[in-house]
XYZ file of C-alpha atoms in Angstrom:
784
model
C -5.899 -36.562 13.364
C -3.556 -37.259 10.488
C -2.516 -40.757 11.497
C -3.802 -42.339 8.290
C -1.979 -39.956 5.991
C 1.329 -40.876 4.354
C 4.376 -39.204 5.923
C 5.384 -37.477 2.688
C 2.909 -34.669 3.314
C 4.577 -31.537 4.564
C 3.599 -28.164 5.882
C 5.881 -25.164 5.976
C 6.153 -22.752 8.818
C 6.359 -18.960 8.729
C 5.895 -16.289 11.368
C 2.741 -18.222 12.289
C 4.446 -21.621 12.673
C 7.385 -23.149 14.520
C 10.659 -24.771 13.477
C 11.251 -27.683 15.834
C 14.485 -28.505 14.066
C 15.984 -25.024 14.496
C 15.676 -23.830 18.046
C 17.962 -20.900 17.426
C 15.570 -19.486 14.848
C 12.944 -19.297 17.572
C 15.094 -17.449 20.050
C 16.848 -14.810 17.974
C 15.679 -12.278 15.358
C 16.901 -12.117 11.813
C 19.584 -9.593 12.762
C 22.187 -12.002 14.224
C 21.607 -14.511 11.431
C 23.458 -12.337 8.936
C 26.632 -13.254 10.784
C 26.156 -16.918 9.941
C 27.098 -18.850 6.836
C 23.562 -20.065 6.143
C 20.636 -17.788 6.826
C 17.182 -18.760 8.004
C 14.143 -16.665 8.652
C 12.695 -16.364 12.096
C 9.363 -16.118 13.854
C 10.806 -13.177 15.765
C 11.612 -9.610 14.753
C 12.776 -6.426 16.421
C 9.640 -4.324 16.940
C 10.735 -0.904 18.141
C 13.660 -2.002 20.296
C 12.339 -5.308 21.672
C 12.431 -8.775 20.130
C 8.834 -9.963 19.671
C 7.000 -12.866 18.022
C 5.401 -11.977 14.698
C 2.532 -13.428 12.697
C 0.839 -12.838 9.356
C -2.411 -11.046 8.652
C -5.475 -12.608 7.015
C -6.114 -10.471 3.949
C -7.839 -13.373 2.198
C -11.590 -13.692 2.621
C -12.535 -16.893 4.447
C -15.512 -17.886 2.282
C -17.194 -20.336 4.621
C -20.928 -20.894 4.968
C -21.268 -18.127 7.567
C -19.567 -15.563 5.347
C -21.839 -16.457 2.422
C -24.954 -16.380 4.606
C -23.967 -13.019 6.084
C -23.576 -11.385 2.667
C -26.775 -12.956 1.323
C -28.666 -11.476 4.261
C -27.450 -7.915 3.619
C -29.824 -5.479 1.931
C -29.166 -2.222 0.104
C -29.315 -0.186 3.307
C -26.617 -2.290 4.957
C -24.424 -2.012 1.864
C -24.887 1.758 1.946
C -23.960 1.768 5.637
C -20.781 -0.129 4.847
C -19.709 2.356 2.169
C -20.780 5.362 4.247
C -18.806 4.149 7.270
C -15.661 3.842 5.166
C -15.851 7.507 4.220
C -16.902 8.572 7.698
C -13.932 6.816 9.267
C -11.612 8.463 6.725
C -13.073 11.826 7.716
C -12.533 11.078 11.411
C -8.970 9.925 10.716
C -8.235 13.194 8.918
C -9.729 15.281 11.727
C -7.917 13.508 14.569
C -4.557 13.241 12.807
C -4.572 16.923 11.840
C -5.324 18.028 15.407
C -2.675 15.697 16.839
C -0.131 16.876 14.268
C -0.856 20.520 15.020
C -0.608 20.018 18.788
C 2.573 17.988 18.318
C 4.237 20.792 16.365
C 2.959 23.440 18.721
C 4.297 21.604 21.766
C 7.727 21.122 20.173
C 7.967 24.767 19.169
C 7.049 26.023 22.642
C 9.076 23.540 24.710
C 12.178 23.972 22.576
C 11.514 27.702 22.352
C 11.481 28.164 26.127
C 14.725 26.215 26.376
C 16.473 28.305 23.731
C 15.170 31.618 25.112
C 16.357 30.873 28.651
C 19.734 29.744 27.350
C 20.076 32.820 25.103
C 19.110 35.217 27.894
C 21.830 33.772 30.105
C 24.306 34.094 27.254
C 23.395 37.780 26.904
C 24.361 38.400 30.528
C 27.645 36.505 30.159
C 26.587 33.526 32.320
C 27.916 30.998 29.868
C 28.435 28.141 32.361
C 24.881 28.453 33.687
C 23.547 28.671 30.125
C 25.298 25.424 29.215
C 23.977 23.765 32.372
C 20.390 24.734 31.554
C 20.790 23.595 27.944
C 22.468 20.350 28.984
C 20.026 19.423 31.768
C 16.894 20.301 29.816
C 18.017 18.134 26.901
C 18.969 15.280 29.228
C 15.665 15.378 31.133
C 13.611 15.439 27.924
C 15.608 12.563 26.410
C 15.451 10.549 29.631
C 11.696 11.041 29.860
C 11.176 9.882 26.246
C 13.454 6.867 26.791
C 11.763 5.804 30.037
C 8.183 5.921 28.768
C 9.199 4.149 25.565
C 11.140 1.427 27.373
C 8.614 0.657 30.100
C 5.269 1.451 28.460
C 5.590 0.729 24.742
C 8.941 -0.337 23.242
C 7.171 -0.666 19.879
C 6.970 3.151 19.776
C 10.748 3.513 19.360
C 12.078 4.659 16.000
C 10.119 6.237 13.198
C 7.533 3.472 12.843
C 7.681 3.573 9.042
C 9.388 0.142 8.686
C 6.878 -1.422 11.086
C 3.814 0.055 9.373
C 5.220 -0.776 5.946
C 5.656 -4.385 7.064
C 2.111 -4.367 8.489
C 0.680 -3.221 5.154
C 2.655 -6.034 3.522
C 0.912 -8.576 5.774
C 3.203 -8.813 8.832
C 1.589 -8.438 12.247
C 3.614 -7.808 15.394
C 2.350 -7.089 18.908
C 1.910 -3.470 19.824
C 2.673 -1.906 16.430
C -0.619 -0.001 16.221
C -2.035 -0.225 19.753
C -3.473 2.545 21.937
C -0.466 2.365 24.229
C 1.898 2.822 21.285
C -0.143 5.785 20.067
C 0.067 7.618 23.397
C 3.797 6.970 23.832
C 4.452 7.928 20.214
C 2.795 11.312 20.656
C 4.345 12.214 24.012
C 7.721 10.627 23.303
C 8.038 12.316 19.910
C 7.386 15.748 21.431
C 9.953 15.110 24.149
C 12.627 13.638 21.850
C 12.373 16.348 19.186
C 12.385 19.094 21.841
C 15.529 17.640 23.432
C 17.751 18.816 20.532
C 18.369 15.249 19.392
C 18.669 15.334 15.621
C 15.493 13.355 15.033
C 12.358 14.202 13.112
C 8.637 14.021 13.708
C 7.427 13.045 10.232
C 7.984 9.297 10.714
C 6.319 9.271 14.149
C 3.420 11.286 12.713
C 2.934 8.655 10.017
C 2.938 5.965 12.735
C 0.476 8.029 14.797
C -1.854 8.247 11.811
C -1.662 4.480 11.310
C -2.445 3.861 15.003
C -5.439 6.194 14.940
C -6.791 4.538 11.795
C -6.365 1.050 13.231
C -8.053 1.917 16.515
C -11.014 3.465 14.705
C -11.315 0.405 12.471
C -11.266 -2.244 15.188
C -15.028 -2.508 15.188
C -15.669 -1.055 18.614
C -14.829 -2.213 22.100
C -16.954 -4.192 24.514
C -14.841 -2.876 27.394
C -15.970 0.702 26.677
C -19.440 -0.157 25.418
C -18.678 0.741 21.783
C -20.193 -2.181 19.919
C -22.309 -0.483 17.281
C -23.381 -2.771 14.483
C -22.114 -0.333 11.851
C -18.588 -0.384 13.278
C -18.536 -4.177 13.404
C -18.454 -4.194 9.601
C -14.695 -3.533 9.752
C -13.648 -6.466 11.917
C -11.335 -7.885 9.275
C -7.746 -7.295 8.206
C -8.622 -6.116 4.696
C -10.609 -3.061 5.768
C -8.153 -2.287 8.555
C -5.319 -2.425 6.034
C -7.051 0.195 3.883
C -7.730 2.411 6.893
C -4.116 2.152 8.046
C -2.998 3.149 4.548
C -5.215 6.249 4.741
C -3.882 6.945 8.243
C -0.261 6.777 7.098
C -1.012 9.186 4.246
C -2.714 11.540 6.703
C 0.296 11.411 9.024
C 2.718 12.543 6.319
C 0.239 15.203 5.200
C 0.012 16.536 8.763
C 3.795 16.497 9.249
C 4.584 18.521 6.127
C 1.202 20.063 5.320
C 1.513 18.215 2.039
C -1.802 16.446 1.261
C -0.925 15.227 -2.235
C 2.574 14.249 -1.115
C 1.048 12.212 1.713
C -1.102 10.225 -0.708
C 1.812 9.602 -3.045
C 4.075 8.617 -0.142
C 1.572 5.983 0.953
C 1.276 4.741 -2.630
C 4.994 4.735 -3.505
C 6.588 3.649 -0.240
C 4.071 2.172 2.201
C 1.282 0.215 0.533
C 1.742 -3.219 -1.022
C -1.834 -3.218 -2.400
C -3.570 -0.276 -3.993
C -6.928 0.258 -5.676
C -8.650 3.259 -7.213
C -11.210 3.256 -4.391
C -8.435 3.383 -1.797
C -6.820 6.242 -3.725
C -10.016 8.259 -3.488
C -10.373 7.676 0.254
C -6.709 8.456 0.954
C -7.000 11.679 -1.043
C -10.153 12.610 0.857
C -8.417 11.935 4.185
C -5.418 14.135 3.382
C -7.715 16.881 2.053
C -9.442 16.956 5.440
C -6.018 17.203 7.092
C -5.015 20.139 4.883
C -8.241 22.077 5.511
C -8.145 21.660 9.294
C -4.438 22.514 9.504
C -5.049 25.652 7.464
C -7.750 26.728 9.914
C -5.592 26.013 12.963
C -2.577 27.830 11.525
C -4.738 30.890 10.867
C -5.445 30.952 14.598
C -1.705 30.847 15.322
C -0.967 33.683 12.919
C -2.942 35.933 15.251
C -0.393 35.219 17.994
C -2.472 32.895 20.177
C -0.211 29.852 20.059
C 2.577 30.672 22.461
C 6.231 31.521 22.080
C 7.024 30.125 18.639
C 3.341 29.927 17.924
C 3.117 29.005 14.272
C 3.089 25.302 15.024
C 6.286 24.400 13.229
C 4.354 24.119 9.985
C 5.628 27.311 8.339
C 8.194 25.468 6.243
C 5.455 26.087 3.680
C 6.306 29.148 1.554
C 9.957 29.083 2.616
C 11.014 29.723 -0.962
C 8.640 31.760 -3.078
C 10.926 33.874 -5.259
C 10.552 33.852 -9.016
C 13.170 31.466 -10.305
C 15.021 31.726 -13.590
C 17.597 29.178 -14.665
C 19.449 28.309 -17.840
C 21.356 25.409 -19.349
C 24.539 26.613 -17.643
C 22.874 25.881 -14.305
C 22.273 22.205 -15.128
C 25.832 20.858 -14.458
C 25.863 22.028 -10.782
C 22.416 20.495 -10.357
C 23.604 17.193 -11.843
C 26.598 17.307 -9.502
C 24.226 17.764 -6.571
C 22.344 14.648 -7.684
C 25.520 12.569 -7.899
C 26.783 13.840 -4.532
C 23.363 13.184 -2.998
C 23.356 9.616 -4.287
C 26.834 8.917 -2.883
C 26.151 10.550 0.467
C 22.710 8.910 0.660
C 24.051 5.400 0.107
C 26.872 6.048 2.598
C 24.321 7.335 5.088
C 22.218 4.182 4.680
C 25.268 1.942 5.065
C 26.458 3.628 8.261
C 22.971 3.828 9.780
C 22.406 0.128 9.103
C 25.655 -0.744 10.905
C 24.872 1.534 13.852
C 21.380 0.067 14.246
C 22.802 -3.443 14.310
C 25.206 -2.427 17.081
C 22.368 -0.790 19.022
C 20.251 -3.937 18.613
C 22.975 -6.070 20.173
C 23.379 -3.631 23.087
C 19.622 -3.237 23.618
C 19.243 -7.014 24.053
C 21.362 -6.927 27.215
C 19.060 -5.043 29.593
C 16.794 -2.039 30.044
C 19.630 -0.139 31.706
C 21.715 -0.266 28.544
C 18.877 1.180 26.457
C 18.421 4.191 28.714
C 22.175 4.611 29.152
C 22.679 4.845 25.367
C 19.924 7.456 25.073
C 21.428 9.573 27.867
C 24.932 9.231 26.425
C 23.776 10.424 22.995
C 21.946 13.332 24.638
C 25.036 14.407 26.589
C 27.246 14.146 23.511
C 24.730 16.104 21.422
C 24.388 18.887 24.002
C 28.159 19.316 24.337
C 28.604 19.341 20.577
C 25.785 21.784 19.846
C 26.812 24.207 22.582
C 30.527 24.015 21.825
C 30.577 24.229 18.024
C 29.240 27.823 17.720
C 32.321 29.003 19.599
C 34.365 27.913 16.582
C 32.472 30.255 14.242
C 33.513 33.874 13.889
C 31.026 36.673 14.481
C 29.524 38.346 11.436
C 28.298 41.961 11.217
C 24.557 42.284 10.838
C 23.478 43.030 7.255
C 22.187 46.543 6.734
C 19.368 45.452 4.428
C 18.011 42.693 6.712
C 14.227 42.351 6.762
C 14.259 41.103 10.369
C 15.906 42.117 13.609
C 19.630 41.416 13.885
C 20.657 39.927 16.169
C 17.532 37.878 16.906
C 16.767 37.838 20.634
C 13.998 35.929 22.386
C 12.552 34.148 19.353
C 13.465 32.107 16.291
C 15.279 33.820 13.464
C 18.251 33.889 11.119
C 20.567 35.933 13.331
C 21.496 34.481 16.725
C 23.787 36.631 18.883
C 25.278 33.821 21.020
C 28.657 35.194 22.280
C 28.997 37.962 19.697
C 29.172 41.709 20.471
C 26.242 44.046 19.699
C 25.512 44.426 16.007
C 26.944 41.010 15.177
C 25.559 37.486 14.925
C 26.864 33.897 14.999
C 25.793 32.143 11.803
C 26.435 28.618 13.155
C 24.410 29.340 16.283
C 21.603 30.578 14.020
C 21.323 27.004 12.702
C 22.040 25.074 15.901
C 20.079 27.132 18.437
C 16.817 26.675 16.578
C 14.392 23.825 16.059
C 14.972 21.665 13.005
C 12.070 23.351 11.213
C 13.566 26.798 11.814
C 17.013 25.600 10.710
C 15.518 24.342 7.442
C 13.693 27.625 6.981
C 16.933 29.536 7.468
C 18.765 27.343 4.959
C 15.970 27.550 2.380
C 15.395 31.285 2.777
C 15.948 33.626 -0.147
C 18.182 36.717 -0.289
C 20.580 35.285 2.293
C 23.572 34.414 0.113
C 25.944 36.374 2.343
C 24.539 35.138 5.647
C 26.565 31.933 6.120
C 30.269 31.193 5.810
C 31.771 28.225 3.962
C 33.206 26.791 7.173
C 29.829 27.093 8.893
C 28.072 25.069 6.231
C 30.758 22.397 6.245
C 30.759 22.070 10.048
C 26.967 22.000 10.176
C 26.769 19.326 7.458
C 29.263 17.000 9.173
C 27.539 17.537 12.521
C 24.076 16.761 11.136
C 25.342 13.752 9.206
C 26.890 12.180 12.316
C 24.210 13.139 14.854
C 21.324 11.948 12.675
C 22.967 8.517 12.374
C 23.724 7.978 16.068
C 20.474 9.560 17.313
C 18.037 7.424 15.332
C 18.709 4.196 17.217
C 17.927 5.529 20.709
C 14.953 4.074 22.547
C 12.587 6.937 21.713
C 10.242 7.931 18.887
C 12.515 9.325 16.192
C 12.056 10.084 12.517
C 14.524 10.356 9.650
C 12.787 12.711 7.243
C 13.638 16.046 8.856
C 17.260 15.125 9.752
C 17.842 14.048 6.147
C 16.340 17.317 4.883
C 18.540 19.385 7.237
C 21.667 17.445 6.261
C 20.951 17.655 2.550
C 20.104 21.350 2.722
C 23.414 22.103 4.451
C 25.639 20.477 1.827
C 23.365 21.788 -0.933
C 23.933 25.311 0.271
C 27.668 24.603 0.538
C 27.740 23.488 -3.118
C 25.823 26.637 -3.996
C 28.530 28.715 -2.334
C 31.218 26.962 -4.368
C 29.379 27.620 -7.649
C 28.044 31.063 -6.742
C 30.154 32.777 -9.410
C 29.146 30.327 -12.164
C 25.396 30.040 -11.727
C 22.328 32.246 -11.462
C 20.767 30.066 -8.775
C 20.873 31.471 -5.246
C 22.024 29.548 -2.198
C 18.530 28.950 -0.856
C 17.561 27.127 -4.039
C 20.713 25.024 -3.814
C 19.684 24.117 -0.265
C 16.285 22.929 -1.532
C 17.930 20.873 -4.289
C 20.483 19.482 -1.820
C 17.688 18.323 0.479
C 15.974 16.673 -2.502
C 19.177 14.915 -3.563
C 19.864 13.531 -0.092
C 16.258 12.386 0.294
C 16.462 10.636 -3.075
C 19.819 9.066 -2.237
C 18.669 7.784 1.145
C 14.963 6.982 0.754
C 14.960 6.208 -2.995
C 11.541 7.690 -3.666
C 10.894 10.015 -6.582
C 7.309 11.110 -7.221
C 6.221 11.483 -3.593
C 9.401 13.290 -2.543
C 9.127 15.625 -5.512
C 5.569 16.601 -4.617
C 6.322 16.926 -0.888
C 9.197 19.322 -1.608
C 7.037 21.323 -4.008
C 4.310 21.595 -1.379
C 6.885 22.632 1.222
C 8.369 25.360 -0.955
C 5.104 26.374 -2.644
C 6.817 26.948 -5.979
C 6.015 24.897 -9.060
C 8.936 26.452 -10.946
C 11.248 24.157 -8.966
C 9.706 21.049 -10.558
C 12.208 20.387 -13.416
C 15.247 20.857 -11.171
C 13.865 18.665 -8.390
C 12.947 15.929 -10.860
C 16.473 15.866 -12.289
C 18.084 15.801 -8.848
C 15.851 13.000 -7.568
C 16.330 10.825 -10.642
C 20.113 11.206 -10.615
C 20.536 10.697 -6.862
C 18.292 7.621 -6.786
C 20.030 6.056 -9.783
C 23.484 6.604 -8.304
C 22.508 5.346 -4.841
C 20.757 2.227 -6.168
C 24.115 1.051 -7.459
C 25.343 0.663 -3.863
C 22.499 -0.486 -1.566
C 18.765 -0.391 -0.919
C 16.598 2.352 0.501
C 16.886 3.084 4.179
C 13.516 1.683 5.245
C 14.111 -1.612 3.443
C 17.502 -1.931 5.139
C 15.934 -1.276 8.541
C 13.180 -3.822 7.898
C 15.766 -6.407 6.922
C 17.894 -5.689 9.990
C 14.850 -5.938 12.244
C 13.919 -9.296 10.735
C 10.530 -8.495 9.181
C 9.636 -11.072 6.480
C 8.748 -8.472 3.860
C 7.667 -9.743 0.450
C 9.194 -7.658 -2.331
C 7.282 -6.850 -5.503
C 9.973 -8.536 -7.596
C 11.168 -12.110 -7.129
C 14.714 -13.369 -6.975
C 15.907 -14.794 -10.334
C 16.764 -18.225 -8.927
C 13.157 -18.699 -7.755
C 12.193 -19.370 -11.364
C 14.358 -22.486 -11.287
C 12.582 -23.906 -8.219
C 9.114 -25.347 -7.756
C 6.900 -24.929 -4.722
C 7.585 -28.558 -3.801
C 11.259 -27.634 -3.330
C 10.573 -25.343 -0.364
C 7.713 -26.862 1.651
C 8.871 -28.429 4.910
C 7.066 -30.564 7.431
C 5.241 -31.920 9.202
C 1.754 -31.299 7.798
C -1.187 -31.232 10.216
C -4.677 -31.756 8.795
C -8.213 -32.007 10.116
C -11.014 -34.196 8.898
C -14.402 -32.753 8.036
C -15.839 -34.476 11.128
C -13.062 -34.400 13.695
C -12.810 -35.618 17.273
C -12.576 -32.787 19.815
C -9.592 -34.395 21.533
C -7.635 -34.445 18.274
C -8.355 -30.767 17.662
C -7.223 -29.841 21.181
C -4.053 -31.899 20.739
C -3.050 -30.287 17.463
C -3.742 -26.784 18.768
C -1.639 -27.370 21.885
C 1.278 -29.040 20.124
C 1.655 -26.662 17.147
C 1.588 -22.951 16.473
C 0.109 -23.351 12.999
C -2.537 -20.769 12.125
C -4.276 -22.700 9.355
C -5.111 -26.376 8.749
C -6.280 -28.200 5.607
C -9.620 -29.940 6.007
C -10.030 -33.215 4.104
C -12.882 -35.647 3.619
C -12.123 -39.358 3.467
C -14.263 -42.475 2.982
C -16.972 -43.125 4.021
C -17.762 -39.377 3.837
C -16.420 -39.208 0.265
C -15.536 -41.687 -2.445
C -11.813 -40.839 -2.161
C -9.676 -38.464 -0.099
C -10.570 -34.912 -1.185
C -9.465 -31.485 -0.047
C -12.517 -29.671 1.338
C -10.841 -26.410 2.313
C -8.861 -24.571 4.989
C -9.858 -23.681 8.537
C -8.127 -21.098 10.720
C -6.819 -21.670 14.211
C -8.916 -18.796 15.587
C -12.077 -20.385 14.204
C -11.267 -23.748 15.785
C -10.813 -22.071 19.165
C -14.155 -20.294 18.724
C -15.842 -23.641 18.047
C -14.283 -25.194 21.138
C -15.385 -22.275 23.307
C -19.026 -22.650 22.217
C -18.976 -26.412 22.965
C -21.514 -27.292 20.265
C -20.267 -30.865 20.024
C -21.764 -33.949 18.376
C -21.778 -37.441 19.805
C -21.350 -38.993 16.355
C -19.369 -37.809 13.278
C -22.301 -36.429 11.263
C -23.004 -33.161 9.475
C -24.471 -30.427 11.696
C -26.308 -28.888 8.749
C -28.498 -25.809 9.239
C -28.229 -26.072 13.033
C -24.859 -24.331 12.744
C -26.601 -21.029 11.971
C -28.742 -21.417 15.084
C -25.756 -21.838 17.411
C -23.311 -19.398 15.783
C -23.288 -15.974 14.161
C -20.893 -14.436 11.642
C -19.694 -11.880 14.249
C -18.211 -14.658 16.374
C -15.755 -15.457 13.577
C -14.777 -11.839 12.947
C -11.282 -10.538 13.633
C -10.732 -9.830 17.326
C -9.450 -6.469 18.525
C -5.902 -5.842 19.667
C -4.972 -7.938 22.692
C -8.203 -9.975 22.580
C -6.856 -13.157 21.000
C -8.287 -16.363 22.484
C -5.848 -19.093 23.524
C -6.339 -22.832 23.595
C -4.879 -22.961 27.122
C -7.859 -20.984 28.415
C -10.368 -23.652 27.320
C -11.088 -26.443 29.790
C -12.895 -29.526 28.491
C -14.072 -32.691 30.240
C -13.042 -36.201 29.247
C -16.511 -36.798 27.848
C -16.314 -33.688 25.654
C -12.889 -34.714 24.380
C -14.448 -37.879 22.915
C -17.131 -35.970 21.036
C -16.981 -34.593 17.489
C -17.078 -31.275 15.655
C -18.430 -30.804 12.141
C -15.950 -28.389 10.541
C -17.627 -28.101 7.127
C -19.766 -24.957 7.763
C -16.765 -23.113 9.229
C -14.166 -24.058 6.618
C -13.069 -21.800 3.781
C -14.188 -24.065 0.945
C -12.404 -22.055 -1.763
C -8.819 -21.481 -0.613
C -6.116 -20.561 -3.077
C -4.243 -23.636 -4.296
C -1.283 -24.237 -6.592
C -0.010 -27.420 -8.164
C 3.253 -28.747 -6.770
C 5.087 -28.186 -10.068
C 4.381 -24.434 -10.203
C 7.524 -22.286 -10.131
C 8.316 -20.627 -6.836
C 8.518 -17.244 -8.576
C 4.977 -17.477 -9.930
C 3.632 -18.657 -6.568
C 5.415 -15.768 -4.823
C 3.796 -13.246 -7.146
C 0.367 -14.763 -6.517
C 0.936 -14.849 -2.760
C 1.897 -11.169 -2.570
C -0.568 -9.731 -5.065
C -3.584 -11.433 -3.494
C -2.373 -10.853 0.067
C -2.455 -14.453 1.237
C -1.518 -16.002 4.534
C -1.728 -19.635 3.420
C -1.321 -21.148 -0.043
C -2.210 -24.827 -0.347
C -0.033 -27.056 -2.523
C -1.889 -29.901 -4.227
C -0.374 -32.885 -6.081
C -0.132 -32.986 -9.857
C -1.651 -36.464 -9.838
C -4.941 -37.108 -8.114
C -3.889 -40.400 -6.525
C -2.855 -40.440 -2.864
C -3.212 -37.490 -0.521
C -5.247 -34.493 -1.780
C -2.768 -31.988 -0.330
C 1.034 -31.881 -0.367
C 1.647 -28.979 1.992
C 1.065 -25.328 2.757
C 3.126 -22.368 1.594
C 3.341 -19.413 3.942
C 5.215 -16.129 3.945
C 8.265 -17.845 5.391
C 8.745 -20.054 2.338
C 9.336 -17.121 -0.009
C 12.044 -15.484 2.093
C 15.454 -15.663 0.344
C 17.090 -16.712 3.643
C 14.810 -19.743 3.873
C 15.182 -20.710 0.205
C 18.973 -20.382 0.261
C 19.070 -22.276 3.546
C 17.324 -25.218 1.880
C 19.388 -24.921 -1.312
C 22.796 -23.540 -0.287
C 24.317 -24.289 -3.690
C 22.348 -21.353 -5.082
C 24.488 -18.993 -3.012
C 27.573 -19.712 -5.095
C 25.821 -20.545 -8.323
C 25.909 -18.708 -11.590
C 22.831 -16.792 -10.444
C 24.720 -14.937 -7.703
C 25.788 -11.883 -9.790
C 22.331 -11.667 -11.334
C 20.695 -12.180 -7.927
C 22.536 -9.139 -6.597
C 22.323 -6.828 -9.598
C 18.835 -7.486 -10.967
C 16.783 -6.328 -7.928
C 18.702 -3.046 -7.817
C 18.250 -2.609 -11.561
C 14.502 -3.241 -11.277
C 14.150 -0.708 -8.460
C 15.642 1.990 -10.674
C 12.805 1.549 -13.142
């Protein structure tokens, strides 16, 4: 197929292509490579807890003859249908995500509530050993159930899902990230894991659930279930699915925190790599639907029809509604909270990154190790949570309390535990509650005398450690709520230390502490600020929260990156950052392309096409015309692997290398070249051809993208990287500066812009004068 081309032509390989010269890169994810002197990117990444092959998504429009004909044939009604379906799908996403989020919270509140009530009732009768056994076994069974279904049904459902979805929106596709199986396991596993007293959250899993629902709705129907409406088929492409997944992720955060505006801003600030005003409108509409439906469902629960703890876990809203007054004297403690939050947040990220790397090594051994780790963490957590309240002294119930003291048989601020009548255990009030109730207790107003200094310190250290070791278990687990709980605990502790020097009460310090730890760990500002405001329902907090977030993020950025970026890097996802490394400006695109290049001719023999598809994993191939079909070798365009397989399946072959012309539209339709649904990818091994068919020809011209993005070989790597990311490309053709010789030099893919690949090709850059700037500049840019 490319026998007549000079050997200098090269084609790079990314998650879609293979490195024959580096077998190790094909058999291990990016994670172990950080232990080597020279790094190289890999076609594999850790998805959930399993190592899986990854590919890139096709966000570029393949403008072949069928695409042009399809759009020319559309009338005004079809264009209206396309726009209407976008909004309708956003409405459906909002409806489904809000119902799932409500049921998720309701299930957690009731399952955990039954466990705590039974344990507390046994404690009241003095049956402490039996109470511990019930608490221990219920936590172990729930954790074991979540670990088993995650391990055997959908390993991609493990973790929060935010790094995976963020990578997907950047253009990285991995098997099972947003499948139906992952959705089901994410919902059930998240309920089980959160109810098991593991210090994990449900906000990250809810975001992942929203992304899964959006993707499944946008797949264009299913022939298996008879859902092949023509309207739905309009969305069989990665671009529209990307927008729907963005709306789904915003809806998930909105459902988790009942924060519609915060959900939109979270998707904009943290998740999406591409954003338009039209997408902003649809995301806002989706989260508005979530907010309205959740409000209606919560009104039902307020009438007492939702079970034991029947407010759905969504009553963190309005946790702090007092009128707030603060003065300049209150600013220094707030600034201190920001600095402490930045230090603790960066330390948290560092330790969590190390723990996840250890878990990844252990998880590679066998399934038994994965489940064993989950059970071990559950046992350790149960022993710690049941044993620590015994260290706290009993406190007399306050005379002016607005609720029953001690609290028996339900959630509340005053848990009796082992205390005598008329007393409560303040540490048990935080531990023997769901995470949402613990946050509510910490945020609550008029409770300055409720907790002791030692209680806050013990609870902070416990949350800090448990949230780090619990996140890596093979179960759906989020980070948002654990970070909020941890930050609120040390925030309240700081408030106790400064109680005599400030007018701010301890509940407000808890809110500011949660904001500082979120800013120090996740490094977001606008979205976190709005989410916290929507949680607390008090706009007067805005100046304080802004100061805390800015200070904590600035301090933490001096040490390491945000937690989700660190997790993506450890998992091996080839994520393209918005900024480029400084040394990339000193390199050209010709410095990073590697070989060999595989090309197709405009009229190609079937046997050659079959050979190239079976011997390479490339996902795109340049199409060139040579004499006698053109005066000189010329680049005609780019054809995708999936389209070549579609052509071979139809068997519309020619006996001579001639143009097929208008007959192509008679044998094919635009729908046949649309993006396939999840798990429906055709393989070349499934196509059986005769010897006679192998000698025939295919005219590739009507099916080739005749206007692919190209760059000249002397363009700087930095400029090409910016183009690649901003446009959302999968392939970027490199053409020669001079027109003589071959019309194409190579292909740039996502792999070529990874720092590990570039530094692997040019190791001298590692120790060059750019090293200090290479480390400091990205962190500096993230601050601003």
